[in-house]
Each structure stands twice: as structure tokens, then as C-alpha cells.
mmCIF file of C-alpha atoms and ligand atoms in Angstrom:
data_model
loop_
_atom_site.group_PDB
_atom_site.id
_atom_site.type_symbol
_atom_site.label_atom_id
_atom_site.label_comp_id
_atom_site.label_asym_id
_atom_site.label_seq_id
_atom_site.Cartn_x
_atom_site.Cartn_y
_atom_site.Cartn_z
ATOM 1 C CA MET U 1 2.823 -3.531 -152.892
ATOM 2 C CA ALA U 2 -0.324 -2.486 -151.107
ATOM 3 C CA VAL U 3 -1.724 -1.658 -147.729
ATOM 4 C CA ARG U 4 -4.414 -4.158 -146.800
ATOM 5 C CA PRO U 5 -7.155 -3.670 -144.208
ATOM 6 C CA ILE U 6 -6.323 -5.003 -140.744
ATOM 7 C CA ILE U 7 -9.051 -6.929 -138.936
ATOM 8 C CA THR U 8 -9.698 -5.015 -135.731
ATOM 9 C CA ASP U 9 -12.191 -7.401 -134.155
ATOM 10 C CA PRO U 10 -10.534 -9.778 -131.652
ATOM 11 C CA GLY U 11 -13.478 -12.156 -132.027
ATOM 12 C CA ALA U 12 -13.310 -12.412 -135.827
ATOM 13 C CA PRO U 13 -12.974 -16.034 -137.013
ATOM 14 C CA GLU U 14 -10.053 -15.044 -139.265
ATOM 15 C CA VAL U 15 -7.913 -13.960 -136.301
ATOM 16 C CA ARG U 16 -9.055 -16.896 -134.149
ATOM 17 C CA ALA U 17 -8.283 -19.723 -136.590
ATOM 18 C CA LYS U 18 -5.066 -21.737 -136.631
ATOM 19 C CA ALA U 19 -3.102 -20.709 -139.717
ATOM 20 C CA LYS U 20 -1.811 -23.292 -142.207
ATOM 21 C CA ARG U 21 1.829 -23.966 -143.020
ATOM 22 C CA VAL U 22 3.083 -22.601 -146.329
ATOM 23 C CA SER U 23 4.233 -25.460 -148.552
ATOM 24 C CA ARG U 24 5.767 -23.445 -151.369
ATOM 25 C CA ILE U 25 7.186 -19.911 -151.353
ATOM 26 C CA ASP U 26 6.090 -18.467 -154.689
ATOM 27 C CA GLU U 27 5.229 -15.023 -156.093
ATOM 28 C CA THR U 28 1.847 -15.052 -154.329
ATOM 29 C CA ILE U 29 3.525 -15.569 -150.959
ATOM 30 C CA ARG U 30 6.146 -12.913 -151.686
ATOM 31 C CA THR U 31 3.412 -10.428 -152.621
ATOM 32 C CA ILE U 32 1.545 -11.139 -149.390
ATOM 33 C CA LEU U 33 4.758 -10.620 -147.387
ATOM 34 C CA ASP U 34 5.438 -7.322 -149.176
ATOM 35 C CA ASP U 35 1.863 -6.157 -148.591
ATOM 36 C CA MET U 36 2.192 -7.134 -144.923
ATOM 37 C CA VAL U 37 5.273 -4.918 -144.600
ATOM 38 C CA ASP U 38 3.394 -1.996 -146.204
ATOM 39 C CA THR U 39 0.403 -2.613 -143.943
ATOM 40 C CA MET U 40 2.547 -2.866 -140.796
ATOM 41 C CA ARG U 41 4.375 0.371 -141.620
ATOM 42 C CA ALA U 42 1.162 2.221 -142.445
ATOM 43 C CA ALA U 43 -0.558 1.163 -139.211
ATOM 44 C CA PRO U 44 2.068 1.964 -137.807
ATOM 45 C CA GLY U 45 3.199 -1.122 -135.965
ATOM 46 C CA VAL U 46 6.267 -3.244 -135.305
ATOM 47 C CA GLY U 47 4.758 -6.570 -136.340
ATOM 48 C CA LEU U 48 1.945 -8.203 -138.268
ATOM 49 C CA ALA U 49 0.726 -11.762 -138.839
ATOM 50 C CA ALA U 50 -1.131 -12.874 -141.991
ATOM 51 C CA PRO U 51 -4.379 -13.818 -140.160
ATOM 52 C CA GLN U 52 -4.686 -10.152 -139.164
ATOM 53 C CA ILE U 53 -5.297 -9.311 -142.833
ATOM 54 C CA GLY U 54 -7.555 -12.328 -143.282
ATOM 55 C CA ILE U 55 -4.975 -14.708 -144.771
ATOM 56 C CA PRO U 56 -4.872 -18.094 -142.976
ATOM 57 C CA LEU U 57 -1.167 -18.788 -143.574
ATOM 58 C CA ARG U 58 1.868 -18.961 -141.265
ATOM 59 C CA LEU U 59 3.498 -15.682 -142.300
ATOM 60 C CA ILE U 60 4.758 -12.885 -140.060
ATOM 61 C CA VAL U 61 6.598 -9.620 -140.582
ATOM 62 C CA ILE U 62 8.432 -7.665 -137.892
ATOM 63 C CA GLU U 63 10.335 -4.404 -138.056
ATOM 64 C CA TYR U 64 12.071 -3.193 -134.961
ATOM 65 C CA GLU U 65 15.084 -0.967 -134.438
ATOM 66 C CA GLY U 66 15.978 -1.020 -138.109
ATOM 67 C CA ARG U 67 15.745 -4.813 -138.516
ATOM 68 C CA LEU U 68 13.123 -6.182 -140.905
ATOM 69 C CA PHE U 69 12.038 -9.827 -140.702
ATOM 70 C CA ARG U 70 9.724 -11.562 -143.193
ATOM 71 C CA LEU U 71 9.264 -15.106 -142.007
ATOM 72 C CA VAL U 72 7.450 -18.107 -143.423
ATOM 73 C CA ASN U 73 6.450 -20.946 -141.056
ATOM 74 C CA PRO U 74 8.221 -19.405 -138.034
ATOM 75 C CA GLU U 75 8.882 -21.653 -135.062
ATOM 76 C CA ILE U 76 10.103 -20.698 -131.626
ATOM 77 C CA SER U 77 12.540 -22.842 -129.675
ATOM 78 C CA LYS U 78 14.870 -22.464 -126.701
ATOM 79 C CA ALA U 79 12.697 -19.861 -125.015
ATOM 80 C CA THR U 80 14.259 -18.742 -121.755
ATOM 81 C CA GLY U 81 13.817 -15.986 -119.214
ATOM 82 C CA SER U 82 10.609 -14.302 -118.179
ATOM 83 C CA GLU U 83 9.431 -10.734 -118.078
ATOM 84 C CA THR U 84 6.032 -9.094 -117.699
ATOM 85 C CA ASP U 85 5.323 -5.927 -119.642
ATOM 86 C CA GLU U 86 2.520 -3.989 -121.302
ATOM 87 C CA GLU U 87 1.404 -5.314 -124.672
ATOM 88 C CA GLY U 88 -1.019 -4.155 -127.331
ATOM 89 C CA CYS U 89 -2.245 -5.386 -130.709
ATOM 90 C CA LEU U 90 -3.371 -3.848 -133.992
ATOM 91 C CA SER U 91 -6.331 -6.263 -133.963
ATOM 92 C CA VAL U 92 -7.369 -5.135 -130.472
ATOM 93 C CA PRO U 93 -7.092 -1.377 -130.965
ATOM 94 C CA ASN U 94 -6.510 0.839 -127.937
ATOM 95 C CA TRP U 95 -6.335 -1.971 -125.385
ATOM 96 C CA GLN U 96 -3.261 -2.896 -123.416
ATOM 97 C CA GLY U 97 -2.393 -5.283 -120.663
ATOM 98 C CA PRO U 98 0.535 -6.992 -118.944
ATOM 99 C CA VAL U 99 1.768 -10.215 -120.556
ATOM 100 C CA THR U 100 4.574 -12.475 -119.352
ATOM 101 C CA ARG U 101 6.923 -13.543 -122.137
ATOM 102 C CA ALA U 102 10.277 -15.254 -122.512
ATOM 103 C CA THR U 103 13.155 -12.794 -122.898
ATOM 104 C CA SER U 104 15.375 -14.854 -125.189
ATOM 105 C CA LEU U 105 14.527 -17.301 -127.946
ATOM 106 C CA ILE U 106 15.598 -18.900 -131.165
ATOM 107 C CA VAL U 107 13.283 -18.459 -134.147
ATOM 108 C CA LYS U 108 13.514 -20.714 -137.166
ATOM 109 C CA GLY U 109 11.703 -20.455 -140.461
ATOM 110 C CA ARG U 110 12.238 -19.465 -144.055
ATOM 111 C CA ASP U 111 12.768 -16.035 -145.530
ATOM 112 C CA ARG U 112 11.108 -14.394 -148.546
ATOM 113 C CA ASP U 113 13.449 -16.275 -150.888
ATOM 114 C CA GLY U 114 12.851 -19.636 -149.269
ATOM 115 C CA ARG U 115 16.187 -19.790 -147.478
ATOM 116 C CA GLU U 116 16.339 -21.282 -144.023
ATOM 117 C CA VAL U 117 16.610 -18.694 -141.283
ATOM 118 C CA ARG U 118 17.667 -19.123 -137.670
ATOM 119 C CA VAL U 119 17.855 -16.022 -135.480
ATOM 120 C CA LYS U 120 18.414 -15.458 -131.790
ATOM 121 C CA VAL U 121 16.302 -12.603 -130.465
ATOM 122 C CA GLU U 122 16.054 -10.992 -127.061
ATOM 123 C CA ASP U 123 14.022 -8.637 -124.902
ATOM 124 C CA TRP U 124 11.430 -6.531 -126.722
ATOM 125 C CA LEU U 125 12.142 -8.138 -130.086
ATOM 126 C CA ALA U 126 11.611 -11.565 -128.488
ATOM 127 C CA ARG U 127 8.269 -10.307 -127.158
ATOM 128 C CA ILE U 128 7.187 -9.210 -130.642
ATOM 129 C CA PHE U 129 8.118 -12.611 -132.096
ATOM 130 C CA GLN U 130 6.090 -14.425 -129.439
ATOM 131 C CA HIS U 131 3.138 -12.081 -130.022
ATOM 132 C CA GLU U 132 3.199 -12.616 -133.811
ATOM 133 C CA CYS U 133 3.689 -16.389 -133.596
ATOM 134 C CA ASP U 134 0.724 -16.528 -131.207
ATOM 135 C CA HIS U 135 -1.409 -14.946 -133.942
ATOM 136 C CA LEU U 136 -0.697 -17.971 -136.159
ATOM 137 C CA ASP U 137 -2.451 -20.174 -133.606
ATOM 138 C CA GLY U 138 -5.358 -17.776 -133.156
ATOM 139 C CA THR U 139 -4.080 -16.593 -129.786
ATOM 140 C CA LEU U 140 -4.224 -12.909 -128.859
ATOM 141 C CA PHE U 141 -2.405 -11.097 -126.069
ATOM 142 C CA VAL U 142 -5.738 -10.599 -124.278
ATOM 143 C CA ASP U 143 -5.799 -14.393 -123.780
ATOM 144 C CA ARG U 144 -2.450 -14.207 -122.031
ATOM 145 C CA VAL U 145 -2.801 -11.145 -119.810
ATOM 146 C CA VAL U 146 -1.620 -11.933 -116.333
ATOM 147 C CA ASP U 147 -4.801 -10.549 -114.845
ATOM 148 C CA ARG U 148 -7.873 -9.699 -116.947
ATOM 149 C CA SER U 149 -8.697 -6.774 -114.689
ATOM 150 C CA ALA U 150 -5.357 -5.255 -115.695
ATOM 151 C CA LEU U 151 -6.551 -4.865 -119.292
ATOM 152 C CA HIS U 152 -7.042 -1.181 -119.885
ATOM 153 C CA TRP U 153 -8.117 1.174 -122.623
ATOM 154 C CA VAL U 154 -5.553 3.664 -123.865
ATOM 155 C CA ASP U 155 -6.499 6.962 -125.448
ATOM 156 C CA PRO U 156 -5.000 6.795 -128.973
ATOM 157 C CA ASN U 157 -4.121 10.485 -128.739
ATOM 158 C CA GLU U 158 -2.049 9.974 -125.629
ATOM 159 C CA ASP U 159 1.073 7.975 -124.928
ATOM 160 C CA ALA U 160 0.237 4.404 -125.869
ATOM 161 C CA GLY U 161 3.375 3.014 -124.279
ATOM 162 C CA ASP U 162 5.925 0.913 -126.100
ATOM 163 C CA ALA U 163 3.480 -1.940 -126.569
ATOM 164 C CA ALA U 164 4.063 -4.718 -129.080
ATOM 165 C CA GLU U 165 2.736 -3.830 -132.536
ATOM 166 C CA GLY U 166 2.100 -0.202 -131.598
ATOM 167 C CA LYS U 167 4.959 2.050 -130.751
ATOM 168 C CA ARG U 168 4.470 5.256 -128.832
ATOM 169 C CA ARG U 169 6.572 7.678 -130.837
ATOM 170 C CA ARG U 170 5.529 6.408 -134.256
ATOM 171 C CA ARG U 171 1.885 6.346 -133.277
ATOM 172 C CA ARG U 172 2.048 9.925 -132.004
ATOM 173 C CA ALA U 173 3.901 11.061 -135.088
ATOM 174 C CA ALA U 174 1.232 9.474 -137.274
ATOM 175 C CA ALA U 175 -1.527 11.121 -135.272
ATOM 176 C CA ILE U 176 0.139 14.487 -135.753
ATOM 177 C CA ALA U 177 0.649 13.852 -139.444
ATOM 178 C CA VAL U 178 -3.020 13.182 -140.177
ATOM 179 C CA ALA U 179 -4.451 15.883 -137.930
ATOM 180 C CA PRO U 180 -4.465 18.817 -140.426
ATOM 181 C CA GLY U 181 -6.519 16.885 -142.982
ATOM 182 C CA GLU U 182 -9.231 15.822 -140.542
HETATM 183 ZN ZN1 ZN A 1 -1.232 -8.583 -132.514
#
């Protein structure tokens, strides 16, 4: 278990490449998934895709409202509904913008043990899944913002909003926690 460095350059080839499907879920894959969870929690964030730590494989982790997902080869189907809300990304630090996403979807894939998984997710959790699956195709939220001029910089010391991958309260708590040592 280890925290790995997150690529914070939205133009980096690693975050722009299409990730490859995982053919076999072995110890190496399980270690990457575990490290991704550590890295996501340390950021802190609510989701992370393998390309964000420089690994070109279709792996995502999500933790939201007490539910932890570690998915291999995730695929979205039956996406319905539409909602526009502010989104952010650990690989595009301090930027946010409005993105339109489906509000309900089915996600299929395999879990850490190789078992088939099929989950129905809604609202903010559905947004996170769409954001993370986009990463596997080299797509970032900045490519999907409704209006480029609506992209805006957010002071990391102020309310960041409940944007995907970066949550307001956790981010503020982390900022407070590191302040005395700086
Ligand atoms: Zn992201």
C-alpha cells in the first residue's frame, strides 16, 4: 500500500492516452488498485483513474458516501437523465467548470477479486463514474465544459465546491491539518 504521485498536468501524454483493458487480475493489479485507494484518500479526492498515476490500464477507484468501488475494465451503459454541475479534477488542480452528465447509469466491470460487478448509480456518484471512465479514454472534464469561458480558478484555501474528485469539506480539513507544519 502506497501513495503514488498524481500527474497534475492536463496535457501530459499519460493522462491523454487511451488506457488498455486489463486481461488478467493478478497481484500486480490488486496492488495498483490498493495504491490508487491510498492515493485518492491522501489527495483527498472521491475518485481516481490509473492514467492519473501514469498507469495506462482501465482501472478506477471511487469512494463516496461510505461506498468504495475498485473497478477493472468499467463500462457505462443505460445512461439517462441530464444535469449540469461544477466539476473539478485532481489532474487539473484548482480549476472548475460546469459539465453536463447523465444522472443515472449502470456500470459493469470486475472487482478486485475478478468477480463480475454490475451497479446502478445515480446523481453525484453517477457523475464521478462518468468522470473517471472518461479518464480511461484520455478525456478530461475541461474537454466537456459546457462553455470554456465558464472554466474558473478556485483558491485552494477557500470553498472548492463539491466538485468531482475534490470535496469541499475534506479538502478544507486537509488544508487545516497541514497548516501547522508549514
Ligand atoms: Zn479527474
